[in-house]
Short mmCIF file of N, CA, C and O in Angstrom, two decimals:
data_model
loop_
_atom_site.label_atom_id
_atom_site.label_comp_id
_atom_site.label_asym_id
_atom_site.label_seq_id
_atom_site.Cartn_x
_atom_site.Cartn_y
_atom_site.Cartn_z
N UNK A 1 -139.44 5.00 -9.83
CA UNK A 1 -140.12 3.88 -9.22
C UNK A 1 -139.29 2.63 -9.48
O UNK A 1 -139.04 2.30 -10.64
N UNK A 2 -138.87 1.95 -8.49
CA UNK A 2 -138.53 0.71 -8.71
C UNK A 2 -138.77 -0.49 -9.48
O UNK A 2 -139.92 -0.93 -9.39
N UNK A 3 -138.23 -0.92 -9.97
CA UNK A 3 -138.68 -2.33 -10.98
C UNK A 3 -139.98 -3.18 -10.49
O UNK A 3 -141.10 -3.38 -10.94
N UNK A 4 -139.08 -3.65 -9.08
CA UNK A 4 -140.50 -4.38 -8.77
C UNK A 4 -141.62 -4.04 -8.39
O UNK A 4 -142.52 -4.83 -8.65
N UNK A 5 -141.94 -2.94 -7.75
CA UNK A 5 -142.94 -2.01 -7.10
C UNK A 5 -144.11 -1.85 -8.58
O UNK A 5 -145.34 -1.92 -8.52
N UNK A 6 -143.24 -1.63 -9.86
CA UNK A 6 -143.60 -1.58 -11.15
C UNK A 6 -144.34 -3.05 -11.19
O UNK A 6 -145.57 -3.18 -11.22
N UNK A 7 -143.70 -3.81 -11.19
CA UNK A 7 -144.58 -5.58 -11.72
C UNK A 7 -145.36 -5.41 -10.64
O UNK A 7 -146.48 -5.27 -11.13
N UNK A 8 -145.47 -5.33 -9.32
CA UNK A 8 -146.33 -5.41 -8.20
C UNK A 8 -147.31 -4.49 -9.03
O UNK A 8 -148.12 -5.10 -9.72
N UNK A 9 -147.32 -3.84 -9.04
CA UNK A 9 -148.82 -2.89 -9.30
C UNK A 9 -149.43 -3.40 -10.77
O UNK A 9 -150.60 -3.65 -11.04
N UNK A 10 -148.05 -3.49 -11.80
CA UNK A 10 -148.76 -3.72 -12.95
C UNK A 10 -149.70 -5.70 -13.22
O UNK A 10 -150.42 -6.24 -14.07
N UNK A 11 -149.27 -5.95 -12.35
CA UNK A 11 -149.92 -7.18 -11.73
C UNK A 11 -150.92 -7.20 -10.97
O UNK A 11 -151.98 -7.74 -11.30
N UNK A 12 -150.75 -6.64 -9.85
CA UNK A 12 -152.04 -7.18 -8.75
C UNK A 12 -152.58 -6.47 -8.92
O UNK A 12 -153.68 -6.81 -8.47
N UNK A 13 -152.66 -5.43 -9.38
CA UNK A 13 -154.28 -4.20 -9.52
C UNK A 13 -155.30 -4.65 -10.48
O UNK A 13 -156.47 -4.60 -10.11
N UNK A 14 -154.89 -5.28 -12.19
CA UNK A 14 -155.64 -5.58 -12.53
C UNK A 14 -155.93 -7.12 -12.20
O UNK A 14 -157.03 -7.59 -12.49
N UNK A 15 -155.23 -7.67 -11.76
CA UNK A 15 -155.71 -9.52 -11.68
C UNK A 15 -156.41 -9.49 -10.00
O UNK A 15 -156.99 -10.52 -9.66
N UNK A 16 -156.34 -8.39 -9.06
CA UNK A 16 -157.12 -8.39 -7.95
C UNK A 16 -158.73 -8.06 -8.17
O UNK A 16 -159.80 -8.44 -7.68
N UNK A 17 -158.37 -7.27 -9.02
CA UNK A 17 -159.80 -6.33 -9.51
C UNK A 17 -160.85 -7.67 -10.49
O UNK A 17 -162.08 -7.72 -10.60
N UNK A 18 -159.87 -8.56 -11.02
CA UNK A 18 -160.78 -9.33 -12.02
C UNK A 18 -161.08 -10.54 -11.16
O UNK A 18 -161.94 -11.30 -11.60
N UNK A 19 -160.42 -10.89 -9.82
CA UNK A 19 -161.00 -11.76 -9.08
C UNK A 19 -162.32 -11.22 -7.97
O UNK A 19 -163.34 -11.82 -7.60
N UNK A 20 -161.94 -10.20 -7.72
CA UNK A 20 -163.01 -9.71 -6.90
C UNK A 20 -164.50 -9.72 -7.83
O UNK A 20 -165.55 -10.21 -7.44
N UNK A 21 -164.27 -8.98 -9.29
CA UNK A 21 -165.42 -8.92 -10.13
C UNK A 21 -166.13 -10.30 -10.13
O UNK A 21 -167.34 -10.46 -9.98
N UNK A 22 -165.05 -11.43 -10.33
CA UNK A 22 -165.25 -13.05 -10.60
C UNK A 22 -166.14 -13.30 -9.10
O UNK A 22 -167.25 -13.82 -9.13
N UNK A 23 -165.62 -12.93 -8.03
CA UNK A 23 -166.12 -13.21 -6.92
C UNK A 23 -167.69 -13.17 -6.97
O UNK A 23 -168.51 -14.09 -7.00
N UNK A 24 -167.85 -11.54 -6.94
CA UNK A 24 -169.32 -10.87 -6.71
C UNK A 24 -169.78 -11.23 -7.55
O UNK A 24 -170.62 -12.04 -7.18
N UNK A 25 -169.78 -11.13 -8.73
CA UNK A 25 -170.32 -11.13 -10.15
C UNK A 25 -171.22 -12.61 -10.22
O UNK A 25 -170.69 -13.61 -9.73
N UNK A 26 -172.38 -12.71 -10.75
CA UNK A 26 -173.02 -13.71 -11.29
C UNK A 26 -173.75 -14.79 -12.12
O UNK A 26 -174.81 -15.38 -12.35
N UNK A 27 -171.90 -14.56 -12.53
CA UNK A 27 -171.15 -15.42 -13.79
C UNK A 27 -171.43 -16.57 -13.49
O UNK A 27 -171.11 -16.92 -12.35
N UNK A 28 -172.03 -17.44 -14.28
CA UNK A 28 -172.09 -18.98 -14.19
C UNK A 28 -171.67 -19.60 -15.42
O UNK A 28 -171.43 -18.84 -16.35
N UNK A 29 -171.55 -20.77 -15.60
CA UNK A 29 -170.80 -21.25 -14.17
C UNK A 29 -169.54 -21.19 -14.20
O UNK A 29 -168.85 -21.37 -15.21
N UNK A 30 -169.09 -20.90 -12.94
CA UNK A 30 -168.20 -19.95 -12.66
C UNK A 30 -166.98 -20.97 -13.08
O UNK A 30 -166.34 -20.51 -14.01
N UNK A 31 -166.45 -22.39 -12.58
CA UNK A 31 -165.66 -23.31 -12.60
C UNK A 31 -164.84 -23.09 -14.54
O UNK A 31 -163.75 -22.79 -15.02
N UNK A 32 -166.15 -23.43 -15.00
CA UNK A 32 -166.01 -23.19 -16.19
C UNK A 32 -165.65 -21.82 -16.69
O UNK A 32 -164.78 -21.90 -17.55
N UNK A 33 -165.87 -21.09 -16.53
CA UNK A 33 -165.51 -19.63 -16.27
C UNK A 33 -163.93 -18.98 -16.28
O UNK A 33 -163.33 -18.19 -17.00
N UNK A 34 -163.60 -19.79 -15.02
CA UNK A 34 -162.21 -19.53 -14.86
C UNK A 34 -160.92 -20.23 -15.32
O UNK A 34 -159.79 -19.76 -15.46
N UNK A 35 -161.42 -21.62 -15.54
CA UNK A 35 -160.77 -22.12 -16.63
C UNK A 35 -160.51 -21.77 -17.99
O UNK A 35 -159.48 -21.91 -18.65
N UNK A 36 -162.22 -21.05 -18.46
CA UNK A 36 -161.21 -20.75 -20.23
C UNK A 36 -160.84 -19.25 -20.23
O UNK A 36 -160.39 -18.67 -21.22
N UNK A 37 -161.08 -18.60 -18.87
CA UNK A 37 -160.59 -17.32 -19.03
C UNK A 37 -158.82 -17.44 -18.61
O UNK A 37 -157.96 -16.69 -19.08
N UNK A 38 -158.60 -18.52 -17.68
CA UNK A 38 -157.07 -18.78 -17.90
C UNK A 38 -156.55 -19.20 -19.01
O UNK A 38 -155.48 -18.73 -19.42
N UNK A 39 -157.34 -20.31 -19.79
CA UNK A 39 -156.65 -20.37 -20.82
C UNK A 39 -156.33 -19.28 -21.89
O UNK A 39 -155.37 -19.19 -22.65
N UNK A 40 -157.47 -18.44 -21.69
CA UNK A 40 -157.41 -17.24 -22.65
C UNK A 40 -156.59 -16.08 -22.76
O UNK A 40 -156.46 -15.26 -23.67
N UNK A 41 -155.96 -16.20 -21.43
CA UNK A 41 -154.84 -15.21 -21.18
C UNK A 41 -153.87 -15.59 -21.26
O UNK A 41 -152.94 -15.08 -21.89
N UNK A 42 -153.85 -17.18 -20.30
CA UNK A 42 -152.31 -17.60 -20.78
C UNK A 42 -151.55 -18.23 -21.96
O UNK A 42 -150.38 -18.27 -22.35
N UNK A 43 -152.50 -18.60 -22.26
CA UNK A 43 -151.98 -19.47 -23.77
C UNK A 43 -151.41 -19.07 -24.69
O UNK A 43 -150.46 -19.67 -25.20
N UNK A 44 -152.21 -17.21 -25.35
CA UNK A 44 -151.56 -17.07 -26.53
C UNK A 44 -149.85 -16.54 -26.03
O UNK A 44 -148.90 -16.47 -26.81
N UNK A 45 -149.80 -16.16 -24.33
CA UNK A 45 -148.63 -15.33 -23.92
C UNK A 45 -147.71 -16.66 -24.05
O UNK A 45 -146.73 -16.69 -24.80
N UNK A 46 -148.11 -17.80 -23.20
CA UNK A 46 -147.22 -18.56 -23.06
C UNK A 46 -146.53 -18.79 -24.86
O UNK A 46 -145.31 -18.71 -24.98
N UNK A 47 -147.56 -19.13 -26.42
CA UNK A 47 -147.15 -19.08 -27.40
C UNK A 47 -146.19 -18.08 -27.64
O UNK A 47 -145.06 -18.49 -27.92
N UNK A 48 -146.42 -16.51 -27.59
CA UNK A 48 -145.72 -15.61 -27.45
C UNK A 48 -144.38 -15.57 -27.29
O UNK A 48 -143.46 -15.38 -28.08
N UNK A 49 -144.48 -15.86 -25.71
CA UNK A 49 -143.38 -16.32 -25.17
C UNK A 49 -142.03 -16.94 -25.75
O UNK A 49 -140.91 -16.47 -25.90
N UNK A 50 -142.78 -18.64 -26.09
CA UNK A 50 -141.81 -19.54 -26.82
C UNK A 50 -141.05 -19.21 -27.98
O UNK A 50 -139.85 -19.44 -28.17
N UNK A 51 -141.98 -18.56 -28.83
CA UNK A 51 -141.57 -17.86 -30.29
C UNK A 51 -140.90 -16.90 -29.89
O UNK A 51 -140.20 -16.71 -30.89
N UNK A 52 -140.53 -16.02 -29.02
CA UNK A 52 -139.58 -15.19 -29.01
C UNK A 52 -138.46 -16.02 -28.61
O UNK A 52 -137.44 -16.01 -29.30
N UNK A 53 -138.56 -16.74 -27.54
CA UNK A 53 -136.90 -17.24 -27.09
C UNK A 53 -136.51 -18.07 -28.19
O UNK A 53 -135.30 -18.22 -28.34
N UNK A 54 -137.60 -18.89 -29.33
CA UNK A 54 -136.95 -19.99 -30.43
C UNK A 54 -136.32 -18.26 -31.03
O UNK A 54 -135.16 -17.99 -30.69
N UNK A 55 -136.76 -17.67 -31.52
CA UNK A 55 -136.37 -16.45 -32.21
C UNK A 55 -135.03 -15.80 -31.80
O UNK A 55 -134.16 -15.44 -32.58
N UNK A 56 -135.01 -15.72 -30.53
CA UNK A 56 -133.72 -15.26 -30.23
C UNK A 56 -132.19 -16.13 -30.34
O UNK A 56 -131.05 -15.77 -30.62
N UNK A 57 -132.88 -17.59 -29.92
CA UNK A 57 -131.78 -18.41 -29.39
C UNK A 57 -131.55 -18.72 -31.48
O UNK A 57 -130.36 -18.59 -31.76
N UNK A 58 -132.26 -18.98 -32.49
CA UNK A 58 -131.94 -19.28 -33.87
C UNK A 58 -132.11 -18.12 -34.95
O UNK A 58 -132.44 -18.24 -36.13
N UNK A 59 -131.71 -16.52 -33.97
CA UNK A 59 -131.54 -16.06 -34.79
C UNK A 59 -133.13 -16.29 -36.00
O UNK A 59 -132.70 -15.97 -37.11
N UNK A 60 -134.16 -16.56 -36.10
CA UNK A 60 -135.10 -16.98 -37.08
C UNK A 60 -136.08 -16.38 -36.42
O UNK A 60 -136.68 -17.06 -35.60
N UNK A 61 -136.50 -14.88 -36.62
CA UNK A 61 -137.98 -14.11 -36.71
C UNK A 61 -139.10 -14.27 -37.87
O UNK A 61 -139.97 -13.44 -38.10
N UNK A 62 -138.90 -15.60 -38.62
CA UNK A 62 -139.78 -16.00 -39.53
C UNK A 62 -141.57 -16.03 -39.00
O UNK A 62 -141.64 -16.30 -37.80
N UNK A 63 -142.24 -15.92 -39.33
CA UNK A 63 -142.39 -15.04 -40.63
C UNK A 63 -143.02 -13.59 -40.11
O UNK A 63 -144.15 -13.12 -40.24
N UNK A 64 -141.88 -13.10 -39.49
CA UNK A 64 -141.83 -12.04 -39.24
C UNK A 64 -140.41 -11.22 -38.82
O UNK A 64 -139.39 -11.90 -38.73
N UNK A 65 -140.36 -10.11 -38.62
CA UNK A 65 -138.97 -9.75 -38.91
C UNK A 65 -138.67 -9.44 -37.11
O UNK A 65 -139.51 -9.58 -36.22
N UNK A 66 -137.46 -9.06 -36.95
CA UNK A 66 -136.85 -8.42 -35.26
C UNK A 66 -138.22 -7.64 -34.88
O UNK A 66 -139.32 -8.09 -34.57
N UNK A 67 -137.86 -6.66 -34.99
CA UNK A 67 -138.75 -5.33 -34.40
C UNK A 67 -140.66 -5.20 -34.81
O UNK A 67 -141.50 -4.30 -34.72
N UNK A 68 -140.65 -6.21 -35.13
CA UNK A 68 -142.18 -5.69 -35.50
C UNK A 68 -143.17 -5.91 -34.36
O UNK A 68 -142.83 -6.39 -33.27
N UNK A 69 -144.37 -5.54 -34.66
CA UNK A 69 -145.57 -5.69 -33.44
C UNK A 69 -146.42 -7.14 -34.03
O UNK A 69 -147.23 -7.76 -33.33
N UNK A 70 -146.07 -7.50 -35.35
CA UNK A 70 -146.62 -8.71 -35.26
C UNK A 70 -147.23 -9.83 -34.50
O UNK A 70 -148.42 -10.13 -34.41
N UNK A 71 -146.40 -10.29 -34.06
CA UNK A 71 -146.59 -11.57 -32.94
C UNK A 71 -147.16 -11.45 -31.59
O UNK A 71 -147.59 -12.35 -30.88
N UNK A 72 -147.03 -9.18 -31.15
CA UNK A 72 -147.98 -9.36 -29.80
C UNK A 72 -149.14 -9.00 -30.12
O UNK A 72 -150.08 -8.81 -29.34
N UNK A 73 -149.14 -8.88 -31.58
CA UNK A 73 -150.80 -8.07 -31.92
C UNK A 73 -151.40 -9.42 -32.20
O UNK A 73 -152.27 -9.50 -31.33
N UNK A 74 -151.43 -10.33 -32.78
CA UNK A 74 -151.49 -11.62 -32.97
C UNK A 74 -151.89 -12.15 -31.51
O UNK A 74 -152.97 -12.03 -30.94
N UNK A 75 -150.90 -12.68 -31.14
CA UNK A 75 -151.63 -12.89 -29.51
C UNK A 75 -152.68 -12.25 -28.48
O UNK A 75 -153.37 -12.76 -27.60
N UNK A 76 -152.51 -10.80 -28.98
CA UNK A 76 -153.65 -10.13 -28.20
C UNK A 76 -154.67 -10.52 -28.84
O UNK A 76 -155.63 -10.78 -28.11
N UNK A 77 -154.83 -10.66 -29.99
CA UNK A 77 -156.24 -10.91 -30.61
C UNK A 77 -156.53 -12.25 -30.89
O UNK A 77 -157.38 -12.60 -31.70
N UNK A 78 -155.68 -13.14 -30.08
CA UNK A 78 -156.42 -14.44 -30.22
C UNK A 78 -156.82 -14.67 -28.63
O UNK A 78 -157.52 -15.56 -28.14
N UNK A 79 -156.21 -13.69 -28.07
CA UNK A 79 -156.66 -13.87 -26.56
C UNK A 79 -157.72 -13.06 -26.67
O UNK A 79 -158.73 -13.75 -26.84
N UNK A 80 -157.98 -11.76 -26.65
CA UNK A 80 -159.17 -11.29 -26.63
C UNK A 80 -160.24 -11.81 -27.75
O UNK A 80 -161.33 -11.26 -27.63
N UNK A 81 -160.15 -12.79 -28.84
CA UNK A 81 -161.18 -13.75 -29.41
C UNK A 81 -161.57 -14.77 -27.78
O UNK A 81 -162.66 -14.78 -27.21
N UNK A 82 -160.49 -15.44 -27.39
CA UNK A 82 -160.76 -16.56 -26.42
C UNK A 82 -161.67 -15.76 -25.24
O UNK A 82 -162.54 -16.46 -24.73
N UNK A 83 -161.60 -14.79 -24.89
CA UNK A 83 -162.25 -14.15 -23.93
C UNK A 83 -163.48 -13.79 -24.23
O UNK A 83 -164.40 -13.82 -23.41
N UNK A 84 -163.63 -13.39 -25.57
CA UNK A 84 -165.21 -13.33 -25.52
C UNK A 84 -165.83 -14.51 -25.92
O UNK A 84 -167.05 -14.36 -25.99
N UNK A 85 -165.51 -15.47 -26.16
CA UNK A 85 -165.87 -17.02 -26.20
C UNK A 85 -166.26 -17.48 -24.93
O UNK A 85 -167.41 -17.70 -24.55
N UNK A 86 -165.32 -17.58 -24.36
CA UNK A 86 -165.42 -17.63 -22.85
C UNK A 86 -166.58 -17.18 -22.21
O UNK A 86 -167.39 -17.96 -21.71
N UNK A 87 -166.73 -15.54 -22.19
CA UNK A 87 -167.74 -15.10 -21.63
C UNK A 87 -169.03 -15.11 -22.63
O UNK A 87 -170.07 -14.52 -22.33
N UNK A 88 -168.92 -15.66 -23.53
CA UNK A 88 -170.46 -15.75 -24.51
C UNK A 88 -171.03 -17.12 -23.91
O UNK A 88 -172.22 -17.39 -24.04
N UNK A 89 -170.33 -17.79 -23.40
CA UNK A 89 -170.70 -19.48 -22.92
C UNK A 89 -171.22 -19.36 -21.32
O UNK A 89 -171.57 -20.39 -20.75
N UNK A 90 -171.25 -18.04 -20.60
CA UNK A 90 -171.32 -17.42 -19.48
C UNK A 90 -172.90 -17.41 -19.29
O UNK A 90 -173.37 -17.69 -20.39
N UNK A 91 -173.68 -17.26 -18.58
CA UNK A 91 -174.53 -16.67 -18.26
C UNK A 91 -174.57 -15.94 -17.11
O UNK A 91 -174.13 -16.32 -16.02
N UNK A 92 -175.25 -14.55 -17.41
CA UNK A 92 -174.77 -13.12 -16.53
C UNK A 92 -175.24 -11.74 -17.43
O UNK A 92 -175.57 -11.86 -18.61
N UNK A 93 -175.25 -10.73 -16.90
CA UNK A 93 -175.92 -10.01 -17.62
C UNK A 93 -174.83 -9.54 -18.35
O UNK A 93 -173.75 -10.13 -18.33
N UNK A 94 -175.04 -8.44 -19.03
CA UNK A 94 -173.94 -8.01 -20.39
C UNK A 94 -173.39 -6.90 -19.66
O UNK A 94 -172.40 -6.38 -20.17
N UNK A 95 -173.74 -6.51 -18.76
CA UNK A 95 -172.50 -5.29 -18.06
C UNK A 95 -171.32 -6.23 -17.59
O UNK A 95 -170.10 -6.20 -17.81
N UNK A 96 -172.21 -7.19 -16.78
CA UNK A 96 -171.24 -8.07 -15.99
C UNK A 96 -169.86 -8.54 -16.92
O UNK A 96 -168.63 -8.57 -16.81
N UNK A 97 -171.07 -8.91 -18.02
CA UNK A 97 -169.53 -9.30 -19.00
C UNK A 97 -168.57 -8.38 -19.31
O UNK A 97 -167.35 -8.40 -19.13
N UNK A 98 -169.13 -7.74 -19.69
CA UNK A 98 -168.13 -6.36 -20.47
C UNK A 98 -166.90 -6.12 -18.77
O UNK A 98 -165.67 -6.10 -18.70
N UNK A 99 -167.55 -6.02 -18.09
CA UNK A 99 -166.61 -5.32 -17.03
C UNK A 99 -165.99 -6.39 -16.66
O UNK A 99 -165.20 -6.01 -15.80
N UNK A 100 -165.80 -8.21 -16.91
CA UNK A 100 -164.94 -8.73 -16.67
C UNK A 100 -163.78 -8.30 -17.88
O UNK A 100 -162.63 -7.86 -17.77
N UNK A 101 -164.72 -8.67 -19.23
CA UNK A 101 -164.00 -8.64 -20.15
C UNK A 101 -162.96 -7.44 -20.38
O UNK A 101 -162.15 -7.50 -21.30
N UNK A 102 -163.01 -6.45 -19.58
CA UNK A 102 -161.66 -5.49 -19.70
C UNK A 102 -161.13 -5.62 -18.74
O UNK A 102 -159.92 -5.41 -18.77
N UNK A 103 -161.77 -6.00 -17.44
CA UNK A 103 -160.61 -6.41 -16.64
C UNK A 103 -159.80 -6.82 -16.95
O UNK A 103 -158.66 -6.47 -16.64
N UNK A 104 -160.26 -8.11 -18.02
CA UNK A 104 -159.38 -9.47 -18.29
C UNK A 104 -158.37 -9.08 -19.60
O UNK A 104 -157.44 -9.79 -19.98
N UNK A 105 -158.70 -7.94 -20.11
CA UNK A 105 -158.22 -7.37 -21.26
C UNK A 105 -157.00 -6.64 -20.31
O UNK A 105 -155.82 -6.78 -20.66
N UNK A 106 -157.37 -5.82 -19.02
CA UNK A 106 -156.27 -5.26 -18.51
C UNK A 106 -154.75 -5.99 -17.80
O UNK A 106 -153.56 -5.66 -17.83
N UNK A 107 -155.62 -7.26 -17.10
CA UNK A 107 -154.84 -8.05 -17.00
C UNK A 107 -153.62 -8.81 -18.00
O UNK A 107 -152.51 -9.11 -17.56
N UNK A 108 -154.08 -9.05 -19.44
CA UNK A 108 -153.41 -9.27 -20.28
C UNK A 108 -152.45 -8.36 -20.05
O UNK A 108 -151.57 -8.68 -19.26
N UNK A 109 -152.43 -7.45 -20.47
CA UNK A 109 -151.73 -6.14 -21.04
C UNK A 109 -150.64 -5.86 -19.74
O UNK A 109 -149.61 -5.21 -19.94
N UNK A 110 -151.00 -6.49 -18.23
CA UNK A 110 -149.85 -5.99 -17.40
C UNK A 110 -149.14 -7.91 -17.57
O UNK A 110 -148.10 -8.30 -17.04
N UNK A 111 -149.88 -8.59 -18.26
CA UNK A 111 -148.93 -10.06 -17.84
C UNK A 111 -147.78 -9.83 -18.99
O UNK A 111 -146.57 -10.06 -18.95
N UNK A 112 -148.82 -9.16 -20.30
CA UNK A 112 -148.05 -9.20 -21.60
C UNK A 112 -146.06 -8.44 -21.00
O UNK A 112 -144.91 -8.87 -21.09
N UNK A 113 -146.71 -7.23 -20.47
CA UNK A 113 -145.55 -6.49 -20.02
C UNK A 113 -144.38 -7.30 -19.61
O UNK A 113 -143.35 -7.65 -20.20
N UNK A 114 -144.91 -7.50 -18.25
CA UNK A 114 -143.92 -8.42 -17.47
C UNK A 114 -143.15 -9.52 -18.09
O UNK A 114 -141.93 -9.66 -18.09
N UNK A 115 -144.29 -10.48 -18.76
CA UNK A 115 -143.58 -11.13 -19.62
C UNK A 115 -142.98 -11.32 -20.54
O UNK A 115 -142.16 -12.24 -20.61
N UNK A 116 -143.30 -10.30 -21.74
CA UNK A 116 -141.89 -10.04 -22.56
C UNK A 116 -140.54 -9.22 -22.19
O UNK A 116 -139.41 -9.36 -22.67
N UNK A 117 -141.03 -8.23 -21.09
CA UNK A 117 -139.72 -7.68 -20.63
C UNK A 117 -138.86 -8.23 -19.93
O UNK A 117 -137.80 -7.66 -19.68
N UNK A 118 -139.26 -9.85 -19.31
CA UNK A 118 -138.33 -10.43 -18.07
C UNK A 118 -138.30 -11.55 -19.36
O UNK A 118 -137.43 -12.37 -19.08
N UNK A 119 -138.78 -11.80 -20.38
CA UNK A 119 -138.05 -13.12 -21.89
C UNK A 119 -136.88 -11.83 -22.46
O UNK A 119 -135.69 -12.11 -22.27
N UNK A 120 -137.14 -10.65 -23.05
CA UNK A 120 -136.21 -10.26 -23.69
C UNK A 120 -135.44 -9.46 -22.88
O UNK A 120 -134.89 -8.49 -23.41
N UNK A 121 -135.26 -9.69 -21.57
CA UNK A 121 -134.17 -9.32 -20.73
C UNK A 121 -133.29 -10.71 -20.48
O UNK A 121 -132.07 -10.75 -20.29
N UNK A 122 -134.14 -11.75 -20.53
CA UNK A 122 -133.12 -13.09 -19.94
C UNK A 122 -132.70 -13.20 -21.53
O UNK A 122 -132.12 -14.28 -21.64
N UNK A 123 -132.74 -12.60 -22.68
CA UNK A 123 -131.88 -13.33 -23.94
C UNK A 123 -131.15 -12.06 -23.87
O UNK A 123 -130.36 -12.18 -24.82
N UNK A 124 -130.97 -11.18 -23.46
CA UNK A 124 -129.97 -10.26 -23.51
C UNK A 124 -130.06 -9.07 -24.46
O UNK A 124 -129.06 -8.49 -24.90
N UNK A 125 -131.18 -8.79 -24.73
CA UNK A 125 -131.92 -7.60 -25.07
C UNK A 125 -132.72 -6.72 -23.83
O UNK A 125 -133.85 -6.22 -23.86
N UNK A 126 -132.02 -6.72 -23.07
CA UNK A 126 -133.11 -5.34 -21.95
C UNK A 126 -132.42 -4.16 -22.31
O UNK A 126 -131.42 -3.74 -22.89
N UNK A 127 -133.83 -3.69 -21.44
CA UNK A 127 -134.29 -2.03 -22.18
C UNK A 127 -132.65 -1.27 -21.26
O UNK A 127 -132.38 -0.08 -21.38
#
């Protein structure tokens, strides 16, 4: 399978699926809604993110070493804290939540991809 065909799917399947849910679903209020569920996904990646390229470009994996899972386990779990924050401030029933909340959990997990594999491909670590 091709590279991009790969980000195409590992992208739009789950972030189509969590807008459609957002759509139907009767999540209120919704404005509010989609704001801290963006922040909740993007923030700890965008942190993520930065700390790897300061890491690469100074040589300095403080306080953590090259290879560890540290820093994406860390981010997953301050994003999936922000997400159920998010949806606890929601009103909607508790399926509703739960079935955004893994959407939004799935979504992570294909942005996480994309985005550390296209940061530690542009510093010159690809797979």
């Amino acid at each position: 399978m091709p590279f991009q065909v790969f980000v195409v799917l590992v992208l739009s399947v789950p972030l189509g699926a969590l807008t459609l849910a957002l759509y139907s679903f009767a999540l209120l209020p919704k404005r509010k809604l989609l704001l801290n569920l963006a922040i909740a996904l993007l923030a700890p990646l965008f942190a993520l993110i930065g700390f790897t390229v300061n890491a690469y470009q100074h040589s300095n994996w403080f306080p953590f070493s090259y290879a560890t899972w540290g820093p994406h386990l860390a981010a997953g779990a301050i994003s999936l804290a922000l997400t159920v924050l998010a949806l606890r401030g929601a009103s909607g029933s508790i399926v509703e939540k739960v079935v955004v909340g893994v959407l939004a959990l799935f979504a992570w997990v294909g942005l996480w991809i994309v985005g550390v594999g296209f940061t530690n491909c542009a510093m010159g670590d690809c797979i």
